[in-house]
Amino acid sequence: MEEENVLELLQRYRRDRHVLLNFILSGSLIKKVVMPPGAVSLDDVDIDQVSIDYVLNCAKKGETLDLSEAIRLYHDSLDYPSMNNTGSTEEFFLVTKPESSGSPPVRAPPQVPVRMPSPVPMLSSPVMTSLSKSQSLHSPDDQELTVDDIEDFDDDEEVDSLRVSRRQINDVSDLSLLVPPFETGITDDDLRETAYEVLVACAGASGGLIVPMKEKKKEKKSKLMRKLARSKSENPAPETHLPGLVGLLETMRAQLEIAESMDIRTRQGLLNALVGKVGKRMDNLLVPLELLCCVSRMEFSDKKAYLRWQKRQLNMLEEGLINHPVVGFGELGRKINELRNLLRKIEESESLPPSAAEIQRIECLRSLREIATSLAERPARGDLTGEVCHWADGYFLNVRLYEKMLGSVFDILDEGKLTEEVEEILELLKSTWRVLGITETIHDTCYAWVLFRQFVITGEQEILQFVIEHLRKVPLKEQRGPQERLHLKSLRCSVEVKESHQNFTFFQSFLFPIKKWADKMLEDYHLHFSEGSSVMTEIVTVAMLTARILNEENEKQVTDSASRDQIDLYISSSIKSAFSRITHALEAKAETAREHILASLAEEVKKLLKKESTIFLPILSKWHPQAAFTSTSLLHKLYGNKLRPFLDRAQHLTEDVVSVFPAADSLEQYIMTIMVSAVGDDDICRQKLNLYQIENISGTLVLRWVNSQLDRIIGWVKRAIQQEAWDPISPQQRHGSSIVEVYRIIEETVDQFFALNVPMRVGELNSLCRGLDNAFQVYTHHVTENIVSKEDLLPPVPVLTRYKKEIGIKVFVKKEVGEFRLTDDRKSSEISALSVVKLCIRLNTLYYANTQLNKLEDSIQERWTRKKSENLNIRRSMNERSISFASVQKNAFDGSRKEINAAIDGICEFTGTKIIFWDLRDPLIDNLYKHNVSQNRLDTLTEALDAVLNQLCDVIVEQLRDRIVTGLLQASLDGLLRVILDGGPTRVFSPSDAKLLEDDLETLKEFFISGGDGLPRGTVENLVARVRPILKLLNFETRVLIDDLREVTQGGKSKYGADSKTLLRILCHRSDSEASQYLKKHFKIPKSAA
């Protein structure tokens, strides 16, 4: 296959050389041209045998061009092999195939002449520039002449435009027909020239064959030459076309690049062949044989051209009649060797003397006609003898000839475009179907092949649309007639592929290369279509259409599943290739990369997936609705294979973990998004994929980190509280410094938590919040744990005694006072250290902790919401996430709030109790109403209370003022009730004292209301209300109280809502003998003297 491509390029460059020489000789570059003997015009000269180096040298120097000398120099150069332009004389290239060239020559090669400077430098042709670069043996390298060296070149612009119009030829080495090579070594040029001869014969059968006069041919140029040499004026003259079939044949001649002299010989030869054959159609002639018989040696300008032409005709006869026939030989098989001998004798006749050569040639041609005619006219498919000439009906030869004919539909100057006469050309080619055995199906298949090959060569996307059109026209088996099915089934060949012979049908020979090329491109479409997908749609369509035809050819059922399987194969292969390239590229620069290779790989895969979803999947989804699922699941698996070992080794939140986990999770979420959009059900997607479980693994690592941080926080809390002196930070910040330190470390921890750019669940946030909540509770407990018990502030309750005379009372008082329990020195010092100011600082600190707790909670909620919105996890719905988060956040710090509020209430109550029962114990608890109510009224204490209130309000924050004052009011009322009910033997009351006590209570109430600047009146009234019933009882007579107490002790209900304990204490403090006697008799309460 590779050798065929090399030969094809050689032939293409040969044609380009032919065009260039025609242009130079037809223009004004050469002042004078001397024709060779026997030639009248350039049409009589074989341009291929003219030395281009000699022509260019004459053009440059302005000398006369002697075509005889040019032809001689050309043939002289053929005596030497083509050499590398490297100065070595040890290498050369063979253009022909050794196996088809016969045995090597027995004569010794000529001596290499000494290199001498020559006035005729040789031009390096395009063919040799690309393949062998011939080296002149007559001129040094530094005297090589190029087109740019020609000084008097008048048509530079035209040559530039031609150079631009010629496209860059792409490599088609992977795109060759699966047919065996010709045994005779027929080249593409041979096929092209024979194809034109067949076409002329078929056109002649329609009566359109005219041999143009040489004079007219001399004046007329081909379409290509007119394009090359047309003037650059603003209004160029319109091109003239010959009418009808004559003009179309002229177009075909130009398209197939047939020399005019050869055209004239072919037409004249075919017309001469019909002389004397009445009723014989020209397309029924054995064209190569008739041309051999009707075209003489004298019609060629030189012998070598004739020999090459004759060799081609003989090879065509052998290939068409013997090597690959479509009709069996039967009894004629014995004549095959005889025919081969005749062909060899015709070739050998050229080495004989002229007279003997002519005699042998005539005799051989006469015998050859008899044998070849019988072989060519053997009937097939119901043909009558003489109706069809089967010389070119062999499968390989006919399709190759037809392929060359179809190649004429492309514009010579722009090979990526169809010529304007394409419809007329295709219609003309139908006339050859009868000769070549072409059917509509074979035509569409061959034409699709020719178009596709031209697309590969030129890269012109528009051609693909025609390829698809003709592939769609190829019918499936059930759409073909029975005769066509049998005919196509018979078209088989055996081709050597990878050192083994394989059999191919007609469709396989033409469509396998197309499909192989398309598969190669689509199996790595990320590489070949990386710049865009404009051509990919057509390539996929071509691949699917060829696969449909080939699957049916292999007797496979044509179904949609086959197309889906093919698309799956493309996706799998291309994704794996692209992933491998990305991996290798990252591994190559892993040592210098800043982040872990898996993080970089995830980002690159995400870019690949974005390109896949936006460019390629819309195309592939037309043939496979689940293409998105296939590609995304494969990428998920490929990356997962790389990620899994890393996940298994992850134990802590290292720098690599923090780098890889977010990238991997983001990739998985993006993959899930694309899959869900394609499938529509995320549950199915999760079932199909082996999820990375990044959140679970990351959550475990985050929990480990959170727990370690919480232990650190508890340690900081204890250390901060131990160093707290309960002094205000400043007049404006009247709280302790420990809470500021605690919040600092907590906020640092929260910042670090949200700076962990790793996937996490709400459970990790819950764990953090619970740990912080516990830290605040620990802090609150430490704030209150060194405050002494409230019971340590209260003096012991005196023993109940009944009324006695005053002298006895005085003795009793001395005795009872001496029996009061005193607080020990250690407790006393602890209580004294708890000053009102320091207690207020504690309250302010707890209040600050509570208010900042709300800010911390709001901050956590906001940052968590933002984090989850930025990293939306499709594995859980957003509604579920929001509900779960809201419920967690609502109760996150309720434990701390409850503890802090309870601590504030406790300290407020303790502060009030301390002020009344400790700081003001002497004036209030010990001396209020002592011995006589009127002499020790409550108004004597208001000044001390006012001083205490001023001190409280100066330190306590505004928000806690009412709460601590309320605690003081409660303690004041408790102290008042203590004096009235448990004041000891020095407190005695009579009904007349009730009015004074009520006035004192009113004084206390108004003191705390303070004209509206103190506590709310409603609050004070509610607290004072519990004292009023006691004072009301003091107003009753002794007999009334005794009757009520008797009723209660007997199980009845008090008329005044009092309990027995209260009634008993009032009677104990009643200065009344009746009360004393009743208590002695019924309760055995001793006198105070006891």
mmCIF file of C-alpha atoms in Angstrom, residues 503-625:
data_model
loop_
_atom_site.group_PDB
_atom_site.id
_atom_site.type_symbol
_atom_site.label_atom_id
_atom_site.label_comp_id
_atom_site.label_asym_id
_atom_site.label_seq_id
_atom_site.Cartn_x
_atom_site.Cartn_y
_atom_site.Cartn_z
ATOM 1 C CA ASN A 503 -11.092 -12.207 1.212
ATOM 2 C CA PHE A 504 -13.091 -9.022 0.712
ATOM 3 C CA THR A 505 -16.385 -8.328 -0.997
ATOM 4 C CA PHE A 506 -16.926 -5.314 -3.210
ATOM 5 C CA PHE A 507 -18.392 -3.221 -0.394
ATOM 6 C CA GLN A 508 -15.655 -4.279 1.988
ATOM 7 C CA SER A 509 -12.934 -3.325 -0.508
ATOM 8 C CA PHE A 510 -14.307 0.193 -0.884
ATOM 9 C CA LEU A 511 -15.934 0.892 2.478
ATOM 10 C CA PHE A 512 -13.505 -0.791 4.879
ATOM 11 C CA PRO A 513 -10.810 1.825 4.162
ATOM 12 C CA ILE A 514 -13.355 4.619 4.658
ATOM 13 C CA LYS A 515 -14.601 3.154 7.888
ATOM 14 C CA LYS A 516 -11.064 2.384 9.072
ATOM 15 C CA TRP A 517 -10.020 5.988 8.480
ATOM 16 C CA ALA A 518 -13.163 7.358 10.125
ATOM 17 C CA ASP A 519 -12.749 4.952 13.050
ATOM 18 C CA LYS A 520 -9.149 6.039 13.498
ATOM 19 C CA MET A 521 -10.233 9.673 13.693
ATOM 20 C CA LEU A 522 -13.248 9.058 15.906
ATOM 21 C CA GLU A 523 -11.459 6.680 18.254
ATOM 22 C CA ASP A 524 -9.456 9.717 19.318
ATOM 23 C CA TYR A 525 -11.844 12.525 18.416
ATOM 24 C CA HIS A 526 -10.501 14.648 21.265
ATOM 25 C CA LEU A 527 -7.192 14.828 19.402
ATOM 26 C CA HIS A 528 -8.348 15.048 15.799
ATOM 27 C CA PHE A 529 -11.289 17.389 16.348
ATOM 28 C CA SER A 530 -9.869 19.430 19.192
ATOM 29 C CA GLU A 531 -10.343 22.746 17.405
ATOM 30 C CA GLY A 532 -14.040 22.239 16.824
ATOM 31 C CA SER A 533 -16.755 19.873 15.697
ATOM 32 C CA SER A 534 -17.826 21.315 12.362
ATOM 33 C CA VAL A 535 -16.496 18.331 10.415
ATOM 34 C CA MET A 536 -17.020 15.712 13.111
ATOM 35 C CA THR A 537 -20.770 15.475 12.508
ATOM 36 C CA GLU A 538 -20.188 14.439 8.899
ATOM 37 C CA ILE A 539 -17.404 12.006 9.840
ATOM 38 C CA VAL A 540 -19.680 10.284 12.372
ATOM 39 C CA THR A 541 -22.428 10.060 9.773
ATOM 40 C CA VAL A 542 -20.022 8.530 7.248
ATOM 41 C CA ALA A 543 -18.828 6.015 9.853
ATOM 42 C CA MET A 544 -22.372 5.025 10.770
ATOM 43 C CA LEU A 545 -23.513 4.665 7.146
ATOM 44 C CA THR A 546 -20.509 2.563 6.176
ATOM 45 C CA ALA A 547 -20.945 0.452 9.308
ATOM 46 C CA ARG A 548 -24.584 -0.168 8.376
ATOM 47 C CA ILE A 549 -23.633 -1.422 4.896
ATOM 48 C CA LEU A 550 -20.704 -3.496 6.147
ATOM 49 C CA ASN A 551 -22.694 -5.066 8.979
ATOM 50 C CA GLU A 552 -25.291 -6.202 6.492
ATOM 51 C CA GLU A 553 -22.511 -7.459 4.210
ATOM 52 C CA ASN A 554 -21.268 -9.569 7.137
ATOM 53 C CA GLU A 555 -24.844 -10.818 7.556
ATOM 54 C CA LYS A 556 -25.210 -8.989 10.848
ATOM 55 C CA GLN A 557 -28.575 -7.551 11.766
ATOM 56 C CA VAL A 558 -28.715 -3.803 11.198
ATOM 57 C CA THR A 559 -30.130 -2.357 14.436
ATOM 58 C CA ASP A 560 -29.907 0.806 16.484
ATOM 59 C CA SER A 561 -27.976 -1.112 19.120
ATOM 60 C CA ALA A 562 -25.144 -1.643 16.629
ATOM 61 C CA SER A 563 -24.862 2.125 16.164
ATOM 62 C CA ARG A 564 -24.920 2.654 19.914
ATOM 63 C CA ASP A 565 -22.217 0.032 20.399
ATOM 64 C CA GLN A 566 -20.074 1.769 17.787
ATOM 65 C CA ILE A 567 -20.526 5.162 19.464
ATOM 66 C CA ASP A 568 -19.680 3.542 22.810
ATOM 67 C CA LEU A 569 -16.474 2.244 21.253
ATOM 68 C CA TYR A 570 -15.554 5.709 19.944
ATOM 69 C CA ILE A 571 -16.256 7.312 23.307
ATOM 70 C CA SER A 572 -14.373 4.666 25.267
ATOM 71 C CA SER A 573 -11.311 4.768 23.017
ATOM 72 C CA SER A 574 -11.138 8.553 22.734
ATOM 73 C CA ILE A 575 -11.769 9.177 26.427
ATOM 74 C CA LYS A 576 -9.055 6.693 27.395
ATOM 75 C CA SER A 577 -6.588 8.228 24.940
ATOM 76 C CA ALA A 578 -7.322 11.778 26.084
ATOM 77 C CA PHE A 579 -7.115 10.736 29.746
ATOM 78 C CA SER A 580 -3.807 8.978 29.104
ATOM 79 C CA ARG A 581 -2.359 12.065 27.405
ATOM 80 C CA ILE A 582 -3.440 14.270 30.292
ATOM 81 C CA THR A 583 -1.971 11.854 32.836
ATOM 82 C CA HIS A 584 1.355 11.587 31.049
ATOM 83 C CA ALA A 585 1.602 15.349 30.636
ATOM 84 C CA LEU A 586 0.974 15.920 34.351
ATOM 85 C CA GLU A 587 3.373 13.172 35.386
ATOM 86 C CA ALA A 588 6.076 14.758 33.247
ATOM 87 C CA LYS A 589 5.882 18.013 35.216
ATOM 88 C CA ALA A 590 4.867 16.552 38.582
ATOM 89 C CA GLU A 591 8.174 17.444 40.250
ATOM 90 C CA THR A 592 7.777 21.161 39.510
ATOM 91 C CA ALA A 593 4.015 21.346 40.116
ATOM 92 C CA ARG A 594 2.751 23.254 43.145
ATOM 93 C CA GLU A 595 -0.255 21.072 43.854
ATOM 94 C CA HIS A 596 -0.757 17.334 44.047
ATOM 95 C CA ILE A 597 -0.994 15.586 40.684
ATOM 96 C CA LEU A 598 -4.457 14.190 41.501
ATOM 97 C CA ALA A 599 -5.774 17.710 42.087
ATOM 98 C CA SER A 600 -4.346 18.872 38.780
ATOM 99 C CA LEU A 601 -5.682 15.753 37.093
ATOM 100 C CA ALA A 602 -9.175 16.433 38.424
ATOM 101 C CA GLU A 603 -9.106 19.970 37.025
ATOM 102 C CA GLU A 604 -7.863 18.772 33.651
ATOM 103 C CA VAL A 605 -10.485 16.019 33.527
ATOM 104 C CA LYS A 606 -13.131 18.592 34.351
ATOM 105 C CA LYS A 607 -11.941 20.743 31.435
ATOM 106 C CA LEU A 608 -12.007 17.658 29.235
ATOM 107 C CA LEU A 609 -15.533 16.868 30.370
ATOM 108 C CA LYS A 610 -16.700 20.430 29.724
ATOM 109 C CA LYS A 611 -15.340 20.201 26.201
ATOM 110 C CA GLU A 612 -16.896 16.765 25.837
ATOM 111 C CA SER A 613 -20.339 17.958 26.938
ATOM 112 C CA THR A 614 -20.376 21.172 24.919
ATOM 113 C CA ILE A 615 -18.710 20.056 21.668
ATOM 114 C CA PHE A 616 -18.779 16.304 21.197
ATOM 115 C CA LEU A 617 -21.778 14.932 23.097
ATOM 116 C CA PRO A 618 -24.375 16.920 21.104
ATOM 117 C CA ILE A 619 -23.015 15.172 17.994
ATOM 118 C CA LEU A 620 -22.705 11.679 19.459
ATOM 119 C CA SER A 621 -26.103 11.888 21.174
ATOM 120 C CA LYS A 622 -27.807 11.949 17.777
ATOM 121 C CA TRP A 623 -26.722 8.334 17.326
ATOM 122 C CA HIS A 624 -26.643 7.307 20.978
ATOM 123 C CA PRO A 625 -29.046 9.065 23.410
#
